[in-house]
mmCIF file of C-alpha atoms and ligand atoms in Angstrom:
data_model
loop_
_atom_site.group_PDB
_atom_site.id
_atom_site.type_symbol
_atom_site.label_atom_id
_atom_site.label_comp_id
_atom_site.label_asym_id
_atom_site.label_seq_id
_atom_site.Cartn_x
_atom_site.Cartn_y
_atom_site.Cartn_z
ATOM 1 C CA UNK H 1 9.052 -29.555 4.184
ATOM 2 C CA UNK H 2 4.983 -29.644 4.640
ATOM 3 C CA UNK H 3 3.459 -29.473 1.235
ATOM 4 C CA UNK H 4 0.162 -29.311 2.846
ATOM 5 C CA UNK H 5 -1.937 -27.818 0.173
ATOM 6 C CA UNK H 6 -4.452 -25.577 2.736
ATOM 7 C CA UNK H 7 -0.981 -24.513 4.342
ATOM 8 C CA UNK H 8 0.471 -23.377 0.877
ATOM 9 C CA UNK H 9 -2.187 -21.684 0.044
ATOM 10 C CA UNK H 10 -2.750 -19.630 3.430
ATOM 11 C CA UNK H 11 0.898 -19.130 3.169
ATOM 12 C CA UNK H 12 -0.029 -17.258 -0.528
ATOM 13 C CA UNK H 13 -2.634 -15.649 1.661
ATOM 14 C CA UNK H 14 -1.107 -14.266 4.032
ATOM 15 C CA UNK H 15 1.780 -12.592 1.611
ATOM 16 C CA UNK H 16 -0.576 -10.796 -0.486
ATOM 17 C CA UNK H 17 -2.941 -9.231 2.510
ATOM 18 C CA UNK H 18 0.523 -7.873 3.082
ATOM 19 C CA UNK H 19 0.736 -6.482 -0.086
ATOM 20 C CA UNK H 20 -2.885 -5.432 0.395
ATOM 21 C CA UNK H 21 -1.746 -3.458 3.679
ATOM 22 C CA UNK H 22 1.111 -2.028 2.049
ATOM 23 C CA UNK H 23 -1.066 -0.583 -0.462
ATOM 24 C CA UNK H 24 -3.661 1.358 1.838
ATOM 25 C CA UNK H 25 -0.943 2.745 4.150
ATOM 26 C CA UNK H 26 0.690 4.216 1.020
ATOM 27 C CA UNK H 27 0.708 7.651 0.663
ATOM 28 C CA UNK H 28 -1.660 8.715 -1.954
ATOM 29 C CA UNK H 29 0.954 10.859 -4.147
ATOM 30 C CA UNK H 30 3.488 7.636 -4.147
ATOM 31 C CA UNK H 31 2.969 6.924 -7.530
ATOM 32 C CA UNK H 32 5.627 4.593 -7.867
ATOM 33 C CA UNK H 33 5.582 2.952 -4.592
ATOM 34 C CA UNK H 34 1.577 2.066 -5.987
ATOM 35 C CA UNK H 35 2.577 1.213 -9.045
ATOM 36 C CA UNK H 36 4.920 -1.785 -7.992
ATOM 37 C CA UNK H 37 2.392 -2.568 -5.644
ATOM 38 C CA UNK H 38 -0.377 -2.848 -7.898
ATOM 39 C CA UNK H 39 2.123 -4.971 -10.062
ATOM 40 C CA UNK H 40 3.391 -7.314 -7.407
ATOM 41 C CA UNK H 41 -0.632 -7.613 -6.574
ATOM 42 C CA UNK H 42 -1.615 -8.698 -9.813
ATOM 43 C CA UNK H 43 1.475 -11.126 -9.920
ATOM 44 C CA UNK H 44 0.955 -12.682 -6.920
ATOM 45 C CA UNK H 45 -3.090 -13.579 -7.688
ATOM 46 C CA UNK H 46 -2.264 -14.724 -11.483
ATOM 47 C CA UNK H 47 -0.538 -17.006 -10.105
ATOM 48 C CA UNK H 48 -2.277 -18.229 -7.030
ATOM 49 C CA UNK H 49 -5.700 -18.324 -9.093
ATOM 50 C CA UNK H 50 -4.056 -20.271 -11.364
ATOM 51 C CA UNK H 51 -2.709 -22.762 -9.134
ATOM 52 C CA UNK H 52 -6.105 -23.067 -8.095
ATOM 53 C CA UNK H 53 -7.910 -23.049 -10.244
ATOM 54 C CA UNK H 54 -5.915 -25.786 -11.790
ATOM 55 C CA UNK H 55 -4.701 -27.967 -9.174
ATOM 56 C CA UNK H 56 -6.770 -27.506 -5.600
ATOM 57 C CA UNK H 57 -10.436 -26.614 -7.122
ATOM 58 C CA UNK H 58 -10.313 -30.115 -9.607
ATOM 59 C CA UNK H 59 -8.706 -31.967 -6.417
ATOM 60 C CA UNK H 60 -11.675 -30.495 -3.780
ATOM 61 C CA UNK H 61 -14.621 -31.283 -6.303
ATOM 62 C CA UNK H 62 -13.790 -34.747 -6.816
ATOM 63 C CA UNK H 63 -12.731 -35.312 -2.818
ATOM 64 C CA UNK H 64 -15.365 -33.146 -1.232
ATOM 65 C CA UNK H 65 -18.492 -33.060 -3.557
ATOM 66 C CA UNK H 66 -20.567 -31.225 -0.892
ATOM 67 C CA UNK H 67 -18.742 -28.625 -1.822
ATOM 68 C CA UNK H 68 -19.156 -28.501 -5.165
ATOM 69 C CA UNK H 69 -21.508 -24.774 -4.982
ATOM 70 C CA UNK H 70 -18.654 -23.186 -3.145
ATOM 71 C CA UNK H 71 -15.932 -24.511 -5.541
ATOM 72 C CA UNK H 72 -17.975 -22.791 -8.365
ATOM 73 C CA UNK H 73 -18.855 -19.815 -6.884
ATOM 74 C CA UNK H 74 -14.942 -19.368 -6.355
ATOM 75 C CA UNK H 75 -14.291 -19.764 -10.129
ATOM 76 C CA UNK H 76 -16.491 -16.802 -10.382
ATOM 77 C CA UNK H 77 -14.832 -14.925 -7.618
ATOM 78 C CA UNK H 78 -11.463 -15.572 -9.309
ATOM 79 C CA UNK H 79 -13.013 -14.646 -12.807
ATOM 80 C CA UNK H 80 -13.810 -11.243 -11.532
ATOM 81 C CA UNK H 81 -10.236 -10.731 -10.302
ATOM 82 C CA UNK H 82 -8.847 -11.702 -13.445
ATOM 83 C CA UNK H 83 -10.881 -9.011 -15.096
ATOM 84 C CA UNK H 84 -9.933 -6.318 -12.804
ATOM 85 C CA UNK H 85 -6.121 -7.485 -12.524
ATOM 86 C CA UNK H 86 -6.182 -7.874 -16.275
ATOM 87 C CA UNK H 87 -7.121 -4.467 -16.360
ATOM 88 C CA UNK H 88 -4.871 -2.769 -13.707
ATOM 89 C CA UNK H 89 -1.923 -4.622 -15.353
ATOM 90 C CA UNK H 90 -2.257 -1.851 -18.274
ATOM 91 C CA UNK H 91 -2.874 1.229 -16.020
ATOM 92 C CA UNK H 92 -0.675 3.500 -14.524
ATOM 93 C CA UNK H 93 -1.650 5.333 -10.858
ATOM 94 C CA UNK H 94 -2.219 8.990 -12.982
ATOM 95 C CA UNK H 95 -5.411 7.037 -14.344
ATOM 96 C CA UNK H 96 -8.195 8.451 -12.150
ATOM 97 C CA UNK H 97 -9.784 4.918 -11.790
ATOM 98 C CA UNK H 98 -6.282 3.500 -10.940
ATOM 99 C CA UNK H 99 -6.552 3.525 -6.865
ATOM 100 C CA UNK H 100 -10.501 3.123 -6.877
ATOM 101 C CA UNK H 101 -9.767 -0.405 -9.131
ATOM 102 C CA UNK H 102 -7.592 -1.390 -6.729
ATOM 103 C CA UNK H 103 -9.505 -0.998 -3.772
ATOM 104 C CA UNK H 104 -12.508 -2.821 -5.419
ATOM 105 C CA UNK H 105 -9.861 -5.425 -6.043
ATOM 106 C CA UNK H 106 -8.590 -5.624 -2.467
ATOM 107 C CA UNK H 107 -12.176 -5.686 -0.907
ATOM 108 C CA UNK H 108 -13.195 -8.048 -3.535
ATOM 109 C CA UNK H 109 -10.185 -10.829 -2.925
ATOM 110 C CA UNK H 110 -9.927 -10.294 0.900
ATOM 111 C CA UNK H 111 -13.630 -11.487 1.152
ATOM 112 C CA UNK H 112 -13.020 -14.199 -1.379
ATOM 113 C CA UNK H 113 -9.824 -15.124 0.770
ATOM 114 C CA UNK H 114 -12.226 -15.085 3.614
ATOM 115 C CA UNK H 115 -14.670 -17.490 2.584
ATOM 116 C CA UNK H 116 -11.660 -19.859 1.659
ATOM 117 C CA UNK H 117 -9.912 -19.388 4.663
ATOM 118 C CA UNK H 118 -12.983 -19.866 7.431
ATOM 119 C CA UNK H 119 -15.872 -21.405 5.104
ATOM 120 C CA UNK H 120 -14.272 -23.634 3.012
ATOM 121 C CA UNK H 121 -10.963 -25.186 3.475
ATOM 122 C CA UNK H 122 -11.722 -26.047 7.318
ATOM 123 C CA UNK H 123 -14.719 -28.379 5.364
ATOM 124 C CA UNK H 124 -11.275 -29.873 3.189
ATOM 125 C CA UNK H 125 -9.905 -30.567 5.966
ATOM 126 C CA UNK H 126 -12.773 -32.517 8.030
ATOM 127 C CA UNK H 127 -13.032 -34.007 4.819
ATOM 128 C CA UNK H 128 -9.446 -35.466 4.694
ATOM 129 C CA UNK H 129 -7.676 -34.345 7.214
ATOM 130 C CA UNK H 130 -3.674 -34.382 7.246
ATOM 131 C CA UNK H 131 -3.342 -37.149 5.471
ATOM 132 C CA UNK H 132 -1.508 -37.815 2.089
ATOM 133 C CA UNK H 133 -3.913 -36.000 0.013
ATOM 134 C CA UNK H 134 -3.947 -32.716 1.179
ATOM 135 C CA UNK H 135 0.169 -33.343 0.516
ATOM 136 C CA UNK H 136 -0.273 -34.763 -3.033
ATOM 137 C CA UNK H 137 -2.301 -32.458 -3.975
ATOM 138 C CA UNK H 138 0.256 -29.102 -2.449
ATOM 139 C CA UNK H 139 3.127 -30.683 -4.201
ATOM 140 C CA UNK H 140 1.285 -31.070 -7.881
ATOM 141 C CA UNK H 141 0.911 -26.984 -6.690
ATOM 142 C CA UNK H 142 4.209 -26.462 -6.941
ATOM 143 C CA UNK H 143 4.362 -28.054 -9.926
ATOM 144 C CA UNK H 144 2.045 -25.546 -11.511
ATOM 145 C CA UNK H 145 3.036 -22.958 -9.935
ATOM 146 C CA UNK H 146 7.213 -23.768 -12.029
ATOM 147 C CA UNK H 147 4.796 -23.068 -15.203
ATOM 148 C CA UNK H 148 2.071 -20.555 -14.062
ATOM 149 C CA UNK H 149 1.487 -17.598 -15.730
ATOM 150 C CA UNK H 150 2.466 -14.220 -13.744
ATOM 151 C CA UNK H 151 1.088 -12.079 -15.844
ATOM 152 C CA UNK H 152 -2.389 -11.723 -17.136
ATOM 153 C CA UNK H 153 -1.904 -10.946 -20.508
ATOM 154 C CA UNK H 154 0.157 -14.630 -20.790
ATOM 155 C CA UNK H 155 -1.561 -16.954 -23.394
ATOM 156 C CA UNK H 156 -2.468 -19.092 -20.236
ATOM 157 C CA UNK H 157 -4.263 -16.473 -18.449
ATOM 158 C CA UNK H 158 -6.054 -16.148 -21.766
ATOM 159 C CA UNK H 159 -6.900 -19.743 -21.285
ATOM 160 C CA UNK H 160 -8.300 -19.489 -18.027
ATOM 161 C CA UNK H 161 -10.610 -16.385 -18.470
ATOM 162 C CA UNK H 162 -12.051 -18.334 -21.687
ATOM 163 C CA UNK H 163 -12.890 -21.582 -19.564
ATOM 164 C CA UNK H 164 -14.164 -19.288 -17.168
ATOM 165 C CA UNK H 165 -16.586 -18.499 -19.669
ATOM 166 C CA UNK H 166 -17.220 -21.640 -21.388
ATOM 167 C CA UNK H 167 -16.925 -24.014 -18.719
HETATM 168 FE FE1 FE2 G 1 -9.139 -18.540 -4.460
HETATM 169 FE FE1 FE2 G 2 -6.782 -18.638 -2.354
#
């Protein structure tokens, strides 16, 4: 099995536009239906910002330098949806920002998975192409990902929006 980290990660992609989707085509009385939603949502990104944020942003600053800028600006990007899944992970959908938090959220991640997806990780992989890195690097992901955090209010989540901070 690939451990490819830019393939891991698009795979992580790709399963929580789904979730994304899933979301906006629900009806707008499905309180429940949102509610796991929202909560599979918020799972899913704890634990792929975590992973990283951890693992892939450390590895592309020291292998890529150039892209240092983008690296940080997606610490902030991931900072912002820890604040908003932090937040949505103590709502229910009868709160009257509940669906308007979530849509911020879902606009705000699909652009960040954007810029990942057709600025940045293409630039990885000029940078080092298929080679063994790009597999050490996915399979110390799965490491982390045996101990992430899936929710936000986990001490390690805590951990990560204070280095946000103080980095
Ligand atoms: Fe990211
Ligand atoms: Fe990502």
């Amino acid at each position: 099995m690939s451990t490819d980290a830019i393939v891991l990660l698009k795979e992580d992609h790709k399963e929580v536009r789904r979730l994304f989707r899933e979301f906006e085509g629900a009806e707008w009385n499905a309180t429940e239906v949102k509610a796991d939603l929202v909560s599979r949502i918020v799972e899913a990104l704890t634990v792929h910002t975590y992973i990283e944020n951890e693992v892939m942003y450390p590895a592309v600053r020291e292998h890529v330098p150039a892209l240092e800028q983008d690296v940080l600006e997606s610490y902030e990007e991931h900072h912002v949806a820890d604040l908003l899944c932090a937040e949505l992970d103590v709502m229910t959908p009868d709160d009257e920002r509940f669906d308007a938090k979530t849509t911020v959220l879902i606009e705000t991640v699909g652009h960040h998975i954007e810029e990942e997806e057709n600025d940045w990780f293409p630039k990885v992989r000029d940078a080092l192409g298929r080679n063994k890195e790009l597999q050490e690097i996915g399979a110390r992901m799965l490491e982390a990902r045996a101990t992430a955090p899936h929710r936000p209010a986990h001490p390690s989540s805590f951990k990560k929006a204070a280095e946000a901070l103080l980095r």
